[in-house]
PDB file of C-alpha atoms in Angstrom:
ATOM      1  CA  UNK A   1       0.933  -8.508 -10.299  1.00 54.00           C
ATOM      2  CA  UNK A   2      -0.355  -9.182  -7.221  1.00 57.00           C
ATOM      3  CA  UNK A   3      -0.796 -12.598  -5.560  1.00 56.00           C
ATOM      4  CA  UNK A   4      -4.071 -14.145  -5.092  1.00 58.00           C
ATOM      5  CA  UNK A   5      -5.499 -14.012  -1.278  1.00 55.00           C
ATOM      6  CA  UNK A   6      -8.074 -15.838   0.301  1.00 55.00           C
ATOM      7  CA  UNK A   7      -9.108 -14.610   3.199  1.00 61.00           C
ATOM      8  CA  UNK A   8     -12.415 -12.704   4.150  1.00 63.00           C
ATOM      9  CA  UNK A   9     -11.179  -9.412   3.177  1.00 62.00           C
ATOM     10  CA  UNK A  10     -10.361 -10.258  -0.434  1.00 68.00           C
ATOM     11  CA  UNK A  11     -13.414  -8.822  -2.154  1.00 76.00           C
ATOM     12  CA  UNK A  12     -13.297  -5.822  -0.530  1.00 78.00           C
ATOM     13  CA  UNK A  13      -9.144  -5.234  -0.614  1.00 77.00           C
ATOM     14  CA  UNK A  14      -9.832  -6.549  -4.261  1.00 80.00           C
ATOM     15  CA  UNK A  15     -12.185  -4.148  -4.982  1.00 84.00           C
ATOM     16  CA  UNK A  16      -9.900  -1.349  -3.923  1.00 82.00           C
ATOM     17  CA  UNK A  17      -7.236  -2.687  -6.166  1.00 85.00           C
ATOM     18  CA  UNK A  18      -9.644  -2.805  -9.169  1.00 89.00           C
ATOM     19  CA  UNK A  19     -10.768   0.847  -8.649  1.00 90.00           C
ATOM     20  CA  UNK A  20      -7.415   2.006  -8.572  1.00 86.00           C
ATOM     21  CA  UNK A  21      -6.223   0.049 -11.173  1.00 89.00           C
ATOM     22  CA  UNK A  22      -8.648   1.527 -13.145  1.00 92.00           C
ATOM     23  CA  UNK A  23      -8.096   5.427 -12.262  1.00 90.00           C
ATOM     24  CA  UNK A  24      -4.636   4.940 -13.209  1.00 88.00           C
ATOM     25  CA  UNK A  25      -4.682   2.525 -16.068  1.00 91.00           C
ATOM     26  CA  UNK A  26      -0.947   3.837 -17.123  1.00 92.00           C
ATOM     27  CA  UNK A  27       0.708   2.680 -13.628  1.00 91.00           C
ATOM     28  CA  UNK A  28       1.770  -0.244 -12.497  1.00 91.00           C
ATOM     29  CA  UNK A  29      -0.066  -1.479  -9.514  1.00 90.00           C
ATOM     30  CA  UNK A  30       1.635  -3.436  -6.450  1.00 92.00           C
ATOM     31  CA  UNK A  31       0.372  -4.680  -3.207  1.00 90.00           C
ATOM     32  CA  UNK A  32       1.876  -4.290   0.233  1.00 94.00           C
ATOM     33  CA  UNK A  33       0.867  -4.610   3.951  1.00 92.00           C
ATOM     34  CA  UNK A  34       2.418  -2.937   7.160  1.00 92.00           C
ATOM     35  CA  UNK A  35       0.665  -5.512   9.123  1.00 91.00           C
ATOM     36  CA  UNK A  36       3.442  -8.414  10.109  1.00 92.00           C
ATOM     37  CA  UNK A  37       0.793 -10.064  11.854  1.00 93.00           C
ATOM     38  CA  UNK A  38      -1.414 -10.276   8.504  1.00 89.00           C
ATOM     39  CA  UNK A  39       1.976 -10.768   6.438  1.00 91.00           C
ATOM     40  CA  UNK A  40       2.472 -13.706   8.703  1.00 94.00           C
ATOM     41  CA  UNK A  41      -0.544 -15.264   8.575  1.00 90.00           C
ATOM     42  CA  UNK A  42      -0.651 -15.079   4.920  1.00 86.00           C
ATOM     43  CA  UNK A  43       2.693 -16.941   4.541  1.00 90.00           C
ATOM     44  CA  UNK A  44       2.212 -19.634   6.710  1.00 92.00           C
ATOM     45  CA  UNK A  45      -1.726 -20.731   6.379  1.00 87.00           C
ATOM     46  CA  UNK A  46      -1.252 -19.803   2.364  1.00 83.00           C
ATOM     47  CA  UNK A  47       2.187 -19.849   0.866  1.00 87.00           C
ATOM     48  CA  UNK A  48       1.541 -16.080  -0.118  1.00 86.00           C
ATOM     49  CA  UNK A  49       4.269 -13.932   0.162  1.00 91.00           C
ATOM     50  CA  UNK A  50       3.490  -9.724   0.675  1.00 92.00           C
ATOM     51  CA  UNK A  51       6.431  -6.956   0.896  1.00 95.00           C
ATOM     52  CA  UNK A  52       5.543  -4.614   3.619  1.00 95.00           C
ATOM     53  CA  UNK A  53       5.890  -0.796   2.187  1.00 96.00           C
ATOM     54  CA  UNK A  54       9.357  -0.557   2.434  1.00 97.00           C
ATOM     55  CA  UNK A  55      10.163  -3.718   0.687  1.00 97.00           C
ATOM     56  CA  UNK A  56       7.730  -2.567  -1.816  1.00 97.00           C
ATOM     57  CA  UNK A  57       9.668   0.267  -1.994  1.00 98.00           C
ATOM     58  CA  UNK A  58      13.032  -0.838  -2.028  1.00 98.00           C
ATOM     59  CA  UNK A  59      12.250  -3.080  -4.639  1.00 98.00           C
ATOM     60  CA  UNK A  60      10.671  -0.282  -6.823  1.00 98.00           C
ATOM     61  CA  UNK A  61      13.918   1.716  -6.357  1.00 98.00           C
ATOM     62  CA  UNK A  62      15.871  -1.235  -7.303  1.00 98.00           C
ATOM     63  CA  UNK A  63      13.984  -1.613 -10.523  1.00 97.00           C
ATOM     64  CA  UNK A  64      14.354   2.242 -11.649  1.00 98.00           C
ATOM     65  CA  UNK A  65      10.908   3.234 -10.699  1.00 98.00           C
ATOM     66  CA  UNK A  66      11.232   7.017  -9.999  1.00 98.00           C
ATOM     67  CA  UNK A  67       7.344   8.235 -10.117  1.00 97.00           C
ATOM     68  CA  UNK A  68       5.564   6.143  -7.601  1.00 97.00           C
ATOM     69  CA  UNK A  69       2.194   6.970  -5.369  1.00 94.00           C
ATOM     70  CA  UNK A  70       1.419   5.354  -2.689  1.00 94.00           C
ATOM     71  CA  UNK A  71      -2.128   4.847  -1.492  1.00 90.00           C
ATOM     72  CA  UNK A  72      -2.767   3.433   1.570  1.00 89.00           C
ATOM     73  CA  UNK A  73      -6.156   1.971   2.706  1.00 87.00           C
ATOM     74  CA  UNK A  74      -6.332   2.577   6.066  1.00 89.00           C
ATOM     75  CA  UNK A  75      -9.911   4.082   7.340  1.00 91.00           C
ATOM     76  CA  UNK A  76      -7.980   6.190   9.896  1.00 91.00           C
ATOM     77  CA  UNK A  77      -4.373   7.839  10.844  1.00 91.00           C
ATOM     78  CA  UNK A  78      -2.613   5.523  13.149  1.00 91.00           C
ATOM     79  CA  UNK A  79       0.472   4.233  14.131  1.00 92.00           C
ATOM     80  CA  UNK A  80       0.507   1.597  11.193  1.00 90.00           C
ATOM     81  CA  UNK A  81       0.422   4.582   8.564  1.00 93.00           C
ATOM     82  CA  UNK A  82       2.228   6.820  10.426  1.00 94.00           C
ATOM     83  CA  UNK A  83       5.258   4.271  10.049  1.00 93.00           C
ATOM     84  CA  UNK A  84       4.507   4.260   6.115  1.00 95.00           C
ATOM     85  CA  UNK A  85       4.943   8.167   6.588  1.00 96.00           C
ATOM     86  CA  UNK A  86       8.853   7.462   7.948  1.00 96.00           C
ATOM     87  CA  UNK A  87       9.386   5.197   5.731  1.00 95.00           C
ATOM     88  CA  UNK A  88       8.625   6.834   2.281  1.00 95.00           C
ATOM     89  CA  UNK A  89      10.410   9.601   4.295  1.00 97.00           C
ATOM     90  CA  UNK A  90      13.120   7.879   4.228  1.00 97.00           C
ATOM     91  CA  UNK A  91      13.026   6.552   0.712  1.00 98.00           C
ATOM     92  CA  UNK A  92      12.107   9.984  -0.721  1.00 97.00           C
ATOM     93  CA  UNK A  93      15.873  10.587  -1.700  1.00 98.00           C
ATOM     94  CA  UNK A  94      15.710   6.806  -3.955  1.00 98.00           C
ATOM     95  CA  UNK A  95      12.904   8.482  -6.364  1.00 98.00           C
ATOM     96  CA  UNK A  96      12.404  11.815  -8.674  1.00 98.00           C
ATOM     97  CA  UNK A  97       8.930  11.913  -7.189  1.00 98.00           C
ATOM     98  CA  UNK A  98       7.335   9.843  -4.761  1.00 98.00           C
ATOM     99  CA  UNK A  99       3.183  10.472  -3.078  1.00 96.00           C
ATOM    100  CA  UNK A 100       1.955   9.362  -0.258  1.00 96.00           C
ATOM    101  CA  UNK A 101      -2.261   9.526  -0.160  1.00 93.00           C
ATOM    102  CA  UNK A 102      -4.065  10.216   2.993  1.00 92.00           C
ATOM    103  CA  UNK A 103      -6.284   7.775   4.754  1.00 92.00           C
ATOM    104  CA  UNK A 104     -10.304   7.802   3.945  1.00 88.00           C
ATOM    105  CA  UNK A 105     -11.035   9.763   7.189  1.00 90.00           C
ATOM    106  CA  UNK A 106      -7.889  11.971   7.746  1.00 88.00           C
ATOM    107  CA  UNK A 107      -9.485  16.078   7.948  1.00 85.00           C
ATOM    108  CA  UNK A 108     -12.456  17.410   9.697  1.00 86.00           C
ATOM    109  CA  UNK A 109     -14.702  18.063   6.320  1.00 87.00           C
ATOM    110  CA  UNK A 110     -14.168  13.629   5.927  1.00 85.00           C
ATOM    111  CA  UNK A 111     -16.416  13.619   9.189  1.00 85.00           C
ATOM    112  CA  UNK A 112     -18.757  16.332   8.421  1.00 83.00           C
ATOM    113  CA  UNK A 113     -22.198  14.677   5.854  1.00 63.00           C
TER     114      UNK A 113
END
């Protein structure tokens, strides 16, 4: 499971993790960051070690995952999720099916009320 964090964003990246623990309660959930500044940060002030996506995923691969989804909390497209887009691209072949979900504000009808 995922380690412990204790910085400002915890309740909210906590509450995320809770609400999709609980809409998939048969999967397996794991954390990752594409931020190596965060990742960083995290290790040094805290001991806390987080797998960027493709660790995440290379790890899943290694231990015979082959349905995985990946949901990414990022309010907006940007060049931090378009990297997770390359690289579940190129772990696609490593898995018999493997998701990637959108960001909260990624159409025109997310902007419309």
């Amino acid at each position: 499971m995922a380690p412990a964090i204790t910085t400002p964003a915890k309740k909210n990246i906590a509450a995320c993790e809770r609400d999709l623990a609980a809409s998939c309660p048969d999967r397996t959930l794991f954390r990752a960051f594409t931020s190596g500044m965060i990742i960083r940060k995290l290790q040094q002030r805290d001991g806390i070690h987080i797998d960027t996506p493709l660790q995440a995923l290379q790890k899943l691969a290694e231990q015979g995952y082959q349905d995985v989804a990946i949901q990414s909390l990022h309010i907006i497209n940007g060049d931090e999720y378009e990297k997770i887009v390359r690289e579940v691209q190129s772990m696609r072949p490593r898995f018999q099916r493997l998701t990637l979900g959108a960001p909260l504000l990624s159409g025109h009808g997310d902007y419309v009320s």
